[in-house]
Short mmCIF file of C-alpha atoms in Angstrom, two decimals:
data_model
loop_
_atom_site.label_atom_id
_atom_site.label_comp_id
_atom_site.label_asym_id
_atom_site.label_seq_id
_atom_site.Cartn_x
_atom_site.Cartn_y
_atom_site.Cartn_z
CA MET Q 1 193.73 -192.50 167.18
CA SER Q 2 191.54 -193.29 163.72
CA SER Q 3 191.99 -196.57 161.85
CA SER Q 4 192.62 -194.82 158.87
CA ASN Q 5 195.01 -192.88 160.32
CA ASP Q 6 196.49 -195.97 161.79
CA LYS Q 7 196.41 -197.51 158.26
CA SER Q 8 197.86 -194.37 156.60
CA TYR Q 9 200.60 -194.28 159.22
CA THR Q 10 201.31 -198.06 158.23
CA ASP Q 11 201.68 -197.35 154.65
CA SER Q 12 203.88 -194.29 154.71
CA ILE Q 13 206.13 -197.08 157.09
CA ASN Q 14 205.93 -199.62 154.42
CA ASP Q 15 206.56 -197.32 151.81
CA SER Q 16 209.80 -195.80 153.46
CA LYS Q 17 211.16 -199.36 153.15
CA ARG Q 18 210.62 -200.26 149.46
CA GLU Q 19 213.77 -200.07 147.57
CA VAL Q 20 212.07 -197.77 145.46
CA VAL Q 21 211.01 -195.40 147.92
CA ASP Q 22 210.94 -191.55 148.18
CA THR Q 23 213.11 -191.13 145.21
CA ALA Q 24 212.20 -189.58 141.57
CA ALA Q 25 211.57 -193.14 140.79
CA ASP Q 26 207.52 -192.40 141.59
CA LEU Q 27 207.25 -191.53 138.00
CA GLU Q 28 203.64 -190.86 138.56
CA ASP Q 29 204.38 -188.01 141.33
CA PRO Q 30 201.49 -187.52 143.44
CA ILE Q 31 203.37 -184.35 144.70
CA GLU Q 32 203.42 -182.75 141.46
CA ALA Q 33 199.88 -182.89 140.69
CA GLN Q 34 199.35 -181.41 143.99
CA ASP Q 35 201.60 -178.63 143.69
CA ASP Q 36 199.89 -177.73 140.34
CA VAL Q 37 196.36 -177.77 142.24
CA ARG Q 38 197.97 -175.68 145.19
CA VAL Q 39 200.39 -173.35 143.42
CA PRO Q 40 198.90 -173.48 139.75
CA GLU Q 41 201.16 -170.18 138.79
CA ARG Q 42 204.54 -172.25 139.77
CA ARG Q 43 204.24 -173.36 135.88
CA GLN Q 44 205.55 -170.09 134.19
CA ILE Q 45 207.77 -171.06 131.57
CA GLY Q 46 206.30 -171.50 128.21
CA LEU Q 47 207.91 -173.00 125.13
CA PHE Q 48 209.48 -169.89 124.08
CA SER Q 49 211.39 -169.42 127.31
CA ALA Q 50 212.48 -172.89 127.61
CA VAL Q 51 213.84 -172.32 124.46
CA PHE Q 52 216.03 -169.46 125.12
CA ILE Q 53 216.99 -171.05 128.75
CA ILE Q 54 218.60 -173.97 126.63
CA PHE Q 55 219.99 -171.24 124.02
CA ASN Q 56 221.44 -168.91 126.41
CA ARG Q 57 223.11 -171.64 128.47
CA ILE Q 58 225.07 -172.96 125.26
CA ILE Q 59 226.29 -169.59 124.09
CA GLY Q 60 228.20 -167.95 126.21
CA THR Q 61 231.59 -167.02 124.54
CA GLY Q 62 232.65 -170.40 123.28
CA VAL Q 63 231.77 -169.90 119.56
CA PHE Q 64 233.37 -166.28 119.46
CA ALA Q 65 236.75 -167.84 121.51
CA THR Q 66 237.03 -171.64 120.81
CA PRO Q 67 237.52 -171.45 116.79
CA SER Q 68 241.34 -170.65 117.36
CA SER Q 69 242.63 -173.72 119.57
CA ILE Q 70 240.17 -176.07 117.29
CA LEU Q 71 241.99 -174.94 114.15
CA SER Q 72 245.41 -175.07 115.89
CA LEU Q 73 244.81 -178.38 117.26
CA SER Q 74 242.74 -179.99 114.08
CA GLY Q 75 245.90 -178.29 111.18
CA SER Q 76 243.49 -177.54 109.13
CA VAL Q 77 239.94 -175.73 107.96
CA GLY Q 78 238.35 -178.64 106.82
CA LEU Q 79 238.93 -180.85 109.65
CA SER Q 80 238.26 -177.87 111.72
CA LEU Q 81 234.72 -177.52 110.59
CA PHE Q 82 234.40 -181.13 110.41
CA MET Q 83 235.17 -181.28 114.15
CA TRP Q 84 231.80 -179.04 114.65
CA VAL Q 85 229.84 -181.10 112.64
CA ILE Q 86 230.60 -184.30 115.14
CA GLY Q 87 230.00 -181.75 118.06
CA ALA Q 88 226.56 -181.16 116.94
CA ILE Q 89 225.77 -185.00 116.46
CA ILE Q 90 226.98 -185.47 119.85
CA ALA Q 91 224.75 -182.71 121.55
CA ALA Q 92 221.78 -184.00 119.40
CA ALA Q 93 222.31 -187.47 120.89
CA GLY Q 94 222.80 -185.61 124.41
CA MET Q 95 219.43 -183.82 123.67
CA GLN Q 96 217.63 -186.94 123.07
CA VAL Q 97 219.06 -188.16 126.15
CA TYR Q 98 217.79 -185.43 128.54
CA ILE Q 99 214.13 -185.67 126.73
CA SER Q 100 213.99 -189.19 127.58
CA TRP Q 101 214.71 -188.25 130.98
CA GLY Q 102 212.92 -185.52 131.41
CA SER Q 103 209.71 -186.87 129.80
CA ALA Q 104 209.86 -189.83 132.51
CA ILE Q 105 210.81 -187.40 135.38
CA PRO Q 106 209.42 -184.12 134.44
CA LYS Q 107 210.63 -182.43 138.06
CA ASN Q 108 213.27 -179.65 138.86
CA GLY Q 109 216.88 -181.20 139.76
CA GLY Q 110 217.64 -182.36 136.43
CA GLU Q 111 220.64 -185.25 136.76
CA LYS Q 112 219.68 -185.17 140.60
CA ASN Q 113 216.48 -187.20 139.79
CA TYR Q 114 218.16 -189.44 137.23
CA LEU Q 115 220.73 -190.71 139.37
CA GLU Q 116 218.70 -191.21 142.64
CA TYR Q 117 216.45 -192.70 140.33
CA LEU Q 118 219.22 -194.99 139.02
CA PHE Q 119 221.49 -195.70 142.20
CA ARG Q 120 219.26 -196.55 144.74
CA LYS Q 121 222.05 -198.43 147.13
CA PRO Q 122 223.70 -197.29 149.14
CA LYS Q 123 220.74 -194.92 150.11
CA PHE Q 124 221.58 -191.66 149.64
CA LEU Q 125 224.95 -191.90 148.43
CA ILE Q 126 224.39 -190.56 145.23
CA THR Q 127 222.59 -187.74 146.43
CA SER Q 128 225.07 -187.10 148.77
CA MET Q 129 228.00 -186.96 145.84
CA TYR Q 130 225.68 -185.11 143.24
CA ALA Q 131 224.72 -182.22 146.11
CA ALA Q 132 228.80 -181.83 146.38
CA ASN Q 133 229.20 -181.36 142.65
CA GLY Q 134 226.32 -179.17 141.84
CA VAL Q 135 226.77 -177.04 145.50
CA LEU Q 136 230.31 -176.24 145.14
CA LEU Q 137 231.05 -175.25 142.09
CA ALA Q 138 230.79 -171.93 140.62
CA TRP Q 139 229.55 -172.36 137.27
CA ALA Q 140 228.64 -168.93 136.68
CA ALA Q 141 231.97 -167.33 137.81
CA GLY Q 142 234.13 -167.82 134.64
CA ASN Q 143 231.58 -166.22 132.10
CA SER Q 144 230.81 -163.09 135.10
CA LEU Q 145 234.56 -162.31 134.51
CA VAL Q 146 234.35 -162.66 130.88
CA PHE Q 147 231.38 -160.54 131.20
CA GLY Q 148 233.65 -157.91 132.67
CA GLU Q 149 236.83 -157.92 130.54
CA TYR Q 150 234.76 -157.52 127.75
CA ILE Q 151 232.83 -154.26 128.82
CA LEU Q 152 235.86 -153.09 130.27
CA LEU Q 153 237.88 -153.72 126.77
CA ALA Q 154 234.68 -151.76 125.36
CA ALA Q 155 235.17 -148.82 127.56
CA ASN Q 156 238.92 -148.31 126.86
CA VAL Q 157 239.41 -149.35 130.69
CA ASN Q 158 242.50 -151.41 131.54
CA PRO Q 159 241.08 -154.93 132.94
CA THR Q 160 243.12 -154.92 136.13
CA ARG Q 161 242.44 -157.60 138.60
CA TRP Q 162 240.24 -155.60 141.05
CA THR Q 163 238.19 -153.65 138.40
CA LEU Q 164 237.83 -157.14 136.62
CA ARG Q 165 236.49 -158.48 139.99
CA LEU Q 166 234.19 -155.70 140.79
CA VAL Q 167 232.36 -155.71 137.32
CA GLY Q 168 232.00 -159.58 137.61
CA PHE Q 169 230.79 -159.04 140.89
CA ALA Q 170 228.35 -156.87 139.60
CA CYS Q 171 227.40 -158.93 136.78
CA ILE Q 172 226.34 -162.20 139.13
CA THR Q 173 224.46 -160.03 141.55
CA PHE Q 174 222.54 -158.42 139.02
CA ALA Q 175 221.72 -162.01 137.65
CA LEU Q 176 221.02 -162.93 141.33
CA LEU Q 177 218.52 -159.71 142.02
CA ILE Q 178 216.81 -160.10 138.68
CA HIS Q 179 215.98 -164.01 138.99
CA GLY Q 180 215.54 -164.10 142.50
CA THR Q 181 212.80 -160.93 143.09
CA ALA Q 182 211.18 -160.99 139.76
CA MET Q 183 211.44 -164.07 137.70
CA LYS Q 184 209.39 -163.18 134.84
CA TRP Q 185 211.58 -160.01 134.12
CA GLY Q 186 214.44 -162.54 134.45
CA LEU Q 187 212.85 -165.07 132.06
CA ARG Q 188 212.08 -161.86 129.79
CA LEU Q 189 215.67 -160.49 129.66
CA GLN Q 190 217.17 -163.92 129.20
CA ASN Q 191 214.57 -164.26 126.23
CA PHE Q 192 215.75 -160.75 124.94
CA LEU Q 193 219.38 -161.87 125.22
CA GLY Q 194 218.93 -165.21 123.52
CA ILE Q 195 217.35 -163.05 120.75
CA PHE Q 196 220.53 -160.81 120.75
CA LYS Q 197 223.14 -163.73 120.42
CA ILE Q 198 221.11 -164.63 117.32
CA LEU Q 199 221.58 -161.11 115.79
CA VAL Q 200 225.06 -161.25 116.76
CA LEU Q 201 226.07 -164.33 115.15
CA ILE Q 202 224.15 -163.56 112.01
CA LEU Q 203 225.85 -160.39 111.96
CA VAL Q 204 229.06 -162.23 112.00
CA ILE Q 205 227.83 -164.73 109.13
CA ILE Q 206 226.72 -161.62 106.96
CA THR Q 207 230.29 -160.36 107.84
CA GLY Q 208 231.34 -163.62 106.37
CA PHE Q 209 229.71 -163.36 103.29
CA VAL Q 210 230.90 -159.87 102.91
CA ALA Q 211 234.50 -161.28 103.43
CA LEU Q 212 233.82 -163.89 100.68
CA GLY Q 213 232.75 -161.13 98.27
CA GLY Q 214 236.16 -159.57 98.65
CA HIS Q 215 235.28 -156.40 100.46
CA MET Q 216 238.15 -156.72 102.85
CA LYS Q 217 240.49 -154.47 104.10
CA VAL Q 218 242.94 -157.13 104.03
CA PRO Q 219 243.89 -159.62 101.02
CA LYS Q 220 241.31 -162.57 101.08
CA PRO Q 221 242.72 -165.69 102.66
CA HIS Q 222 241.74 -168.28 100.38
CA ASN Q 223 240.87 -170.94 103.01
CA PHE Q 224 238.69 -173.01 101.32
CA THR Q 225 240.98 -173.57 98.31
CA ASN Q 226 242.72 -176.29 99.88
CA ALA Q 227 240.44 -176.92 102.97
CA PHE Q 228 242.50 -179.99 104.37
CA GLU Q 229 245.88 -179.22 104.03
CA GLY Q 230 248.15 -179.51 107.57
CA THR Q 231 245.36 -181.69 108.73
CA THR Q 232 247.05 -183.26 112.12
CA ALA Q 233 247.19 -186.62 112.26
CA GLY Q 234 248.12 -187.28 115.88
CA ALA Q 235 245.30 -188.83 118.01
CA SER Q 236 245.80 -186.60 121.27
CA SER Q 237 245.34 -183.45 118.78
CA PHE Q 238 242.08 -184.96 117.57
CA CYS Q 239 240.92 -185.81 120.72
CA LEU Q 240 241.68 -182.19 122.36
CA SER Q 241 239.81 -180.87 119.73
CA LEU Q 242 236.96 -182.54 119.38
CA TYR Q 243 236.99 -181.84 123.63
CA ASN Q 244 236.56 -177.86 122.97
CA VAL Q 245 233.92 -178.66 120.73
CA ILE Q 246 231.45 -180.61 122.66
CA TRP Q 247 232.06 -177.94 125.83
CA SER Q 248 230.74 -175.44 123.20
CA TYR Q 249 227.91 -177.27 122.83
CA ILE Q 250 227.08 -178.16 126.57
CA GLY Q 251 223.72 -176.56 128.28
CA PHE Q 252 221.13 -178.19 126.06
CA SER Q 253 220.08 -180.09 129.61
CA ASN Q 254 219.35 -176.70 130.95
CA VAL Q 255 215.65 -176.65 131.26
CA ASN Q 256 215.49 -180.09 132.50
CA TYR Q 257 216.34 -178.09 135.72
CA ALA Q 258 213.17 -176.26 136.37
CA LEU Q 259 210.68 -179.19 134.38
CA SER Q 260 208.47 -178.25 137.64
CA GLU Q 261 208.06 -175.04 136.55
CA VAL Q 262 207.31 -175.56 132.66
CA LYS Q 263 204.11 -175.60 131.25
CA ASN Q 264 203.16 -178.95 129.66
CA PRO Q 265 206.98 -180.06 130.21
CA GLN Q 266 207.03 -183.42 128.53
CA ARG Q 267 205.62 -181.64 125.25
CA THR Q 268 208.05 -178.61 125.80
CA VAL Q 269 211.10 -180.47 126.26
CA ARG Q 270 210.69 -182.60 122.80
CA ILE Q 271 210.14 -179.62 121.17
CA ALA Q 272 212.55 -177.14 123.13
CA GLY Q 273 215.20 -179.04 122.84
CA PRO Q 274 215.89 -179.84 119.24
CA LEU Q 275 214.91 -176.49 118.24
CA ALA Q 276 217.47 -174.82 120.19
CA ILE Q 277 220.15 -177.56 118.87
CA GLY Q 278 219.46 -177.25 115.47
CA VAL Q 279 219.21 -173.33 115.68
CA VAL Q 280 222.66 -173.46 117.43
CA THR Q 281 224.46 -175.97 114.86
CA ILE Q 282 223.24 -173.76 111.80
CA LEU Q 283 224.98 -170.94 113.49
CA TYR Q 284 228.03 -172.59 114.79
CA MET Q 285 228.76 -173.73 111.27
CA LEU Q 286 228.20 -170.38 109.46
CA ALA Q 287 230.00 -168.45 111.77
CA ASN Q 288 233.06 -170.79 111.68
CA ILE Q 289 232.78 -170.87 107.74
CA ALA Q 290 232.61 -166.87 108.46
CA TYR Q 291 235.85 -166.72 110.72
CA PHE Q 292 237.71 -169.01 107.73
CA ALA Q 293 236.26 -166.54 105.05
CA GLY Q 294 237.77 -163.40 106.61
CA ALA Q 295 241.16 -164.47 108.33
CA THR Q 296 243.88 -166.72 107.67
CA LYS Q 297 244.61 -169.33 109.36
CA GLU Q 298 248.22 -167.82 111.02
CA GLU Q 299 245.58 -165.00 111.93
CA ILE Q 300 243.33 -167.29 113.60
CA THR Q 301 245.41 -169.64 115.39
CA GLY Q 302 247.13 -166.71 116.72
CA SER Q 303 244.06 -164.80 117.88
CA GLY Q 304 243.63 -165.91 121.20
CA ARG Q 305 240.06 -166.22 122.54
CA LEU Q 306 238.63 -163.64 120.45
CA VAL Q 307 238.55 -164.61 116.97
CA ALA Q 308 235.37 -162.65 115.97
CA ALA Q 309 237.40 -159.71 116.62
CA LEU Q 310 239.67 -160.47 113.96
CA LEU Q 311 237.15 -160.50 111.39
CA PHE Q 312 235.46 -157.33 112.45
CA ARG Q 313 238.76 -155.98 112.14
CA ASN Q 314 239.59 -157.14 108.69
CA VAL Q 315 236.47 -156.33 107.00
CA TYR Q 316 235.67 -153.33 108.89
CA GLY Q 317 238.49 -151.86 110.29
CA PRO Q 318 239.78 -151.49 114.46
CA ASN Q 319 236.92 -149.44 115.40
CA ALA Q 320 234.63 -152.62 114.68
CA GLU Q 321 236.42 -154.33 117.60
CA ARG Q 322 235.17 -152.44 120.45
CA ALA Q 323 231.60 -153.00 119.10
CA LEU Q 324 232.23 -156.89 118.93
CA SER Q 325 233.43 -156.86 122.71
CA VAL Q 326 230.10 -155.17 123.64
CA PHE Q 327 228.28 -158.14 121.67
CA VAL Q 328 230.53 -160.80 123.20
CA ALA Q 329 229.82 -159.09 126.85
CA MET Q 330 226.02 -159.26 126.16
CA SER Q 331 226.52 -162.83 125.23
CA ALA Q 332 228.19 -163.31 128.79
CA LEU Q 333 225.48 -161.98 130.71
CA GLY Q 334 222.73 -164.05 129.12
CA ASN Q 335 225.26 -167.48 129.92
CA VAL Q 336 225.43 -166.13 133.60
CA LEU Q 337 221.64 -165.36 133.62
CA SER Q 338 221.13 -168.69 132.41
CA VAL Q 339 223.60 -170.40 134.71
CA ILE Q 340 222.39 -168.92 137.98
CA PHE Q 341 218.60 -169.43 136.89
CA SER Q 342 219.27 -173.48 136.34
CA GLN Q 343 222.00 -174.17 139.53
CA GLY Q 344 219.75 -172.50 141.89
CA ARG Q 345 216.68 -174.60 141.42
CA VAL Q 346 219.67 -177.32 141.69
CA ASN Q 347 220.09 -175.68 144.85
CA GLN Q 348 216.18 -175.53 145.71
CA GLU Q 349 215.55 -179.09 144.91
CA LEU Q 350 218.50 -180.49 147.43
CA GLY Q 351 217.21 -177.87 150.01
CA ARG Q 352 213.77 -179.07 149.89
CA GLU Q 353 215.14 -182.73 150.32
CA GLY Q 354 216.84 -181.90 153.16
CA VAL Q 355 220.16 -182.61 151.79
CA LEU Q 356 221.34 -179.42 152.75
CA PRO Q 357 221.54 -177.87 156.27
CA PHE Q 358 218.61 -175.67 157.04
CA SER Q 359 216.39 -177.16 154.21
CA LYS Q 360 213.64 -175.31 154.30
CA PHE Q 361 215.60 -172.07 153.99
CA TRP Q 362 217.31 -173.20 151.09
CA GLY Q 363 214.02 -174.96 149.76
CA SER Q 364 211.65 -171.91 149.76
CA ASN Q 365 210.30 -169.87 147.04
CA ARG Q 366 209.51 -167.12 149.52
CA PRO Q 367 209.37 -164.25 149.23
CA PHE Q 368 209.11 -163.79 145.61
CA ASN Q 369 207.90 -166.92 144.16
CA ALA Q 370 211.57 -167.47 143.64
CA PRO Q 371 214.15 -169.61 144.83
CA LEU Q 372 216.04 -166.64 145.90
CA ALA Q 373 218.29 -168.65 148.42
CA GLY Q 374 219.12 -171.47 146.28
CA LEU Q 375 220.15 -168.37 143.92
CA ALA Q 376 221.95 -166.59 146.50
CA LEU Q 377 224.09 -170.10 147.59
CA HIS Q 378 225.64 -169.94 144.11
CA TRP Q 379 225.87 -166.81 143.88
CA ALA Q 380 227.92 -166.95 147.30
CA ILE Q 381 230.29 -169.66 145.74
CA CYS Q 382 230.73 -167.66 142.68
CA LEU Q 383 232.08 -164.82 144.62
CA ILE Q 384 234.17 -166.75 146.62
CA VAL Q 385 235.87 -167.81 143.12
CA ILE Q 386 235.77 -164.34 141.54
CA PHE Q 387 237.52 -162.78 144.59
CA ALA Q 388 239.89 -165.11 145.57
CA LEU Q 389 241.30 -166.91 142.41
CA PRO Q 390 244.87 -165.62 141.48
CA PRO Q 391 245.15 -165.48 137.70
CA GLY Q 392 246.65 -167.79 135.23
CA ASP Q 393 246.57 -171.37 136.14
CA ALA Q 394 244.36 -171.21 138.60
CA TYR Q 395 241.58 -169.79 136.83
CA ASN Q 396 241.76 -172.30 133.97
CA PHE Q 397 241.81 -175.36 136.55
CA VAL Q 398 238.79 -174.36 138.17
CA ILE Q 399 237.20 -173.93 134.76
CA ASN Q 400 238.39 -177.12 133.94
CA VAL Q 401 237.25 -178.88 136.85
CA ILE Q 402 233.67 -177.48 136.67
CA SER Q 403 233.49 -179.50 133.18
CA TYR Q 404 234.89 -182.38 134.19
CA PRO Q 405 232.31 -183.89 136.98
CA LEU Q 406 229.71 -183.09 134.19
CA SER Q 407 231.32 -186.02 131.68
CA ILE Q 408 230.79 -188.30 134.57
CA ILE Q 409 227.21 -187.70 135.02
CA ASN Q 410 226.41 -187.70 131.95
CA ALA Q 411 228.09 -190.82 131.03
CA ALA Q 412 226.49 -192.34 133.94
CA ILE Q 413 222.81 -191.50 132.85
CA SER Q 414 223.38 -192.02 129.04
CA PHE Q 415 224.32 -195.80 130.23
CA GLY Q 416 221.92 -195.51 132.82
CA LEU Q 417 219.15 -195.39 129.76
CA VAL Q 418 220.43 -198.36 128.01
CA PHE Q 419 220.46 -200.49 131.46
CA LEU Q 420 216.59 -199.57 131.90
CA TYR Q 421 215.82 -200.62 128.33
CA PHE Q 422 216.99 -204.16 128.91
CA PHE Q 423 215.98 -204.03 133.19
CA PRO Q 424 213.45 -201.41 133.33
CA TYR Q 425 212.50 -200.60 136.97
CA PRO Q 426 208.91 -200.71 138.47
CA LEU Q 427 206.75 -197.94 136.47
CA TRP Q 428 209.15 -196.95 134.26
CA PRO Q 429 207.51 -195.91 131.09
CA LYS Q 430 208.95 -198.12 128.64
CA GLU Q 431 207.91 -196.77 125.51
CA LEU Q 432 210.05 -193.95 125.88
CA LEU Q 433 213.07 -195.64 125.43
CA THR Q 434 212.95 -196.71 121.60
CA ILE Q 435 215.83 -197.99 119.83
CA PRO Q 436 216.87 -194.78 118.29
CA ALA Q 437 216.62 -193.23 121.90
CA VAL Q 438 218.95 -196.50 123.43
CA CYS Q 439 221.13 -196.11 120.57
CA ALA Q 440 221.64 -191.90 121.00
CA ALA Q 441 222.13 -192.89 124.77
CA PHE Q 442 224.73 -195.29 123.76
CA PHE Q 443 226.46 -193.04 121.51
CA PHE Q 444 226.50 -189.98 124.20
CA GLY Q 445 227.64 -192.29 127.10
CA ALA Q 446 230.71 -192.88 125.14
CA ALA Q 447 231.34 -189.96 124.28
CA ASN Q 448 231.60 -188.68 127.75
CA VAL Q 449 233.75 -191.77 128.57
CA PHE Q 450 235.91 -190.16 126.21
CA LEU Q 451 235.78 -186.77 127.92
CA PHE Q 452 236.61 -187.62 131.30
CA ILE Q 453 239.55 -190.04 130.16
CA VAL Q 454 241.25 -187.94 127.74
CA PRO Q 455 242.35 -185.33 130.48
CA LEU Q 456 244.13 -188.18 131.89
CA ILE Q 457 246.36 -188.88 128.90
CA ARG Q 458 249.21 -186.66 128.32
CA PRO Q 459 248.47 -183.91 125.57
CA PRO Q 460 250.75 -183.29 122.93
CA ALA Q 461 253.59 -180.66 122.66
CA GLY Q 462 252.03 -177.33 122.89
CA ALA Q 463 248.59 -178.39 124.03
CA GLN Q 464 249.10 -178.28 127.70
CA PRO Q 465 246.12 -177.40 129.62
CA TYR Q 466 248.64 -175.51 131.89
CA ASN Q 467 251.80 -173.70 132.35
CA SER Q 468 252.72 -174.95 135.84
CA LEU Q 469 250.37 -177.75 137.21
CA PRO Q 470 250.20 -181.48 136.05
CA TYR Q 471 248.00 -181.67 132.89
CA TRP Q 472 245.57 -184.07 135.14
CA THR Q 473 245.09 -181.63 137.80
CA HIS Q 474 241.77 -180.91 137.38
CA ALA Q 475 240.23 -184.24 136.41
CA VAL Q 476 241.85 -185.79 139.67
CA ALA Q 477 240.08 -182.41 141.41
CA GLY Q 478 236.64 -183.37 139.65
CA TRP Q 479 236.92 -187.10 141.44
CA CYS Q 480 237.92 -185.33 144.59
CA VAL Q 481 234.54 -183.09 144.35
CA PHE Q 482 232.84 -186.49 144.44
CA GLY Q 483 234.95 -188.03 147.15
CA LEU Q 484 233.86 -185.11 149.56
CA GLY Q 485 230.11 -185.99 149.02
CA ALA Q 486 230.82 -189.31 149.95
CA LEU Q 487 232.77 -188.46 152.65
CA TYR Q 488 229.42 -186.46 153.14
CA TRP Q 489 227.55 -189.08 153.26
CA VAL Q 490 229.65 -191.33 155.45
CA ILE Q 491 229.05 -188.62 158.41
CA TRP Q 492 225.32 -187.63 157.55
CA ALA Q 493 223.71 -190.76 156.58
CA LYS Q 494 225.93 -193.50 158.74
CA LEU Q 495 227.84 -192.42 161.74
CA LEU Q 496 225.32 -189.68 163.02
CA PRO Q 497 222.77 -191.96 163.05
CA ARG Q 498 224.57 -194.64 164.70
CA ALA Q 499 226.09 -192.29 166.96
CA LEU Q 500 223.01 -190.59 168.08
CA GLY Q 501 220.43 -193.25 167.81
CA TYR Q 502 218.13 -192.11 164.96
CA GLU Q 503 217.36 -193.28 161.13
CA LEU Q 504 217.12 -191.02 158.00
CA LYS Q 505 213.62 -191.10 156.61
CA ARG Q 506 211.67 -189.24 153.72
CA VAL Q 507 208.58 -187.99 154.39
CA GLU Q 508 206.14 -185.58 152.19
CA GLU Q 509 205.67 -182.53 153.49
CA VAL Q 510 203.73 -179.45 152.29
CA GLY Q 511 205.83 -175.70 152.82
CA ALA Q 512 204.67 -172.87 154.00
CA ASP Q 513 204.78 -171.75 150.51
CA GLY Q 514 202.28 -174.24 149.35
CA LEU Q 515 204.73 -176.54 147.40
CA ALA Q 516 205.24 -180.49 148.45
CA ARG Q 517 208.33 -182.25 148.99
CA TRP Q 518 210.16 -184.82 150.14
CA VAL Q 519 212.37 -184.05 153.56
CA PHE Q 520 214.80 -185.86 155.30
CA LYS Q 521 213.77 -186.56 158.96
CA LEU Q 522 215.57 -187.86 162.20
CA VAL Q 523 213.46 -191.01 163.25
CA ARG Q 524 214.62 -192.07 166.69
CA ARG Q 525 215.15 -195.81 166.86
CA GLY Q 526 212.40 -197.76 168.52
CA ASP Q 527 209.48 -194.85 167.59
CA ALA Q 528 208.32 -197.04 164.71
CA ASP Q 529 205.02 -197.77 166.09
CA LEU Q 530 204.23 -194.29 167.53
CA ASP Q 531 201.18 -192.33 165.99
CA VAL Q 532 202.18 -189.83 163.12
CA ASP Q 533 201.85 -187.08 165.49
CA HIS Q 534 203.90 -188.27 168.28
CA GLN Q 535 206.46 -189.11 165.57
CA ASP Q 536 206.67 -185.66 163.73
CA LYS Q 537 207.45 -184.54 167.15
CA LYS Q 538 210.03 -187.07 167.66
CA SER Q 539 211.47 -186.08 164.27
CA LYS Q 540 212.99 -182.90 163.07
CA HIS Q 541 214.85 -181.50 160.04
CA PHE Q 542 218.45 -182.48 159.64
CA ILE Q 543 220.44 -179.52 160.32
CA PHE Q 544 223.88 -180.99 161.42
CA PHE Q 545 226.14 -179.16 158.48
#
């Protein structure tokens, strides 16, 4: 074997022993540069599409449904509107956190890369825990069912359990097929639905101005005369109200899951994130003002999930409700498209690194230059939820257990930035962490600590999240998801290597799709002195689970 090969192999062995090895910590990642040369067409997402990837994830059905519960918990119109302002501030701080991370590590995978950069010991533990959260939770299932519900309502069809499931199945399957086989058309549809959502919210806002002018089918509510009358003083009610508002803004991180496919990612994420948050905040505030202009407090708190329908009925009459059902369904579809787009790429990155079984399959971009396999994995998990989940508490439980772990992850990466400001790792670009960025990270981290502590506190009477289950059930289940990831790590990275006499190593590999990747290899103990060719024969992809 040549001396150059000897040196190359020695370097690779030394690299595998470094503490900073083969995580996203190699901030100036040569793999990304190589991929740009080999597969230049992979960067298909421009600024416009990046804005709407974020926008579609944030706006699902929350702005049309949550104002009633927020008003109920706040007690007054004034405090309810103030809650939305606080939510916007928290979202802006969170956007700054993801801008900092995305600028430092412009790769697909989002929080997975950031957690791996921060938590390097025990090796591969954080990857396994994040994988359990990313793979096992059916993020797109909820709005798939919401899409089915409102399409059926618009068609005057009674949404029975099976008709609802079948339409939800059609929704998530459509999202899978268009993003998995025709990514450019999927992005175009996302962009269209993003524009459509803006138009719908503008229509809601215009309807509010019509109501303010007194052009209504019912008497004017005069909600702004004594805006803070009835304000709830209880801390628990305040916390639960803010909890609902913050989750209506979640989604600003969405483009970070696909930064390897974004043109000029550092510049794009710095523009797209604040622009999307700014537009969403303005639309949210004006839409809530419109609701309060067109209905009384009692009507809003009793309206359930569709406050906008109440506004349309009071201003335009009962027939307007059907039209609004179509609008909300299209908003839900846009959210499903955006969610499966990002979660499919998380699954792909887990596959590319060999964390998932049959890693080459999940990590591939074949056959349509899109992560069809990664998208299909999320699709399958969503189908389990759509068809196996009974109504009532179980459905609400799943929706909550999806949200809870994300607050833990957000707190970790936020305080991680604060840590890096004072104790930077090698190669960390210190210029990214200015004082304002660190303050935003601390603020966002504290907000997310609040989000995962509040569900452990007994809510006030009338604000329980479930009819039968204990209020803390989804919080415990969220921690159990991470626990399953830790159990997977014990078996995968500790017990099996010890029992079968090998070590897990990460090595760089170029796949059949032309993309370079870090993959796990099983290296037999005692083979460390073998040449590269021999070692490759002695190692294989990890496929035990």
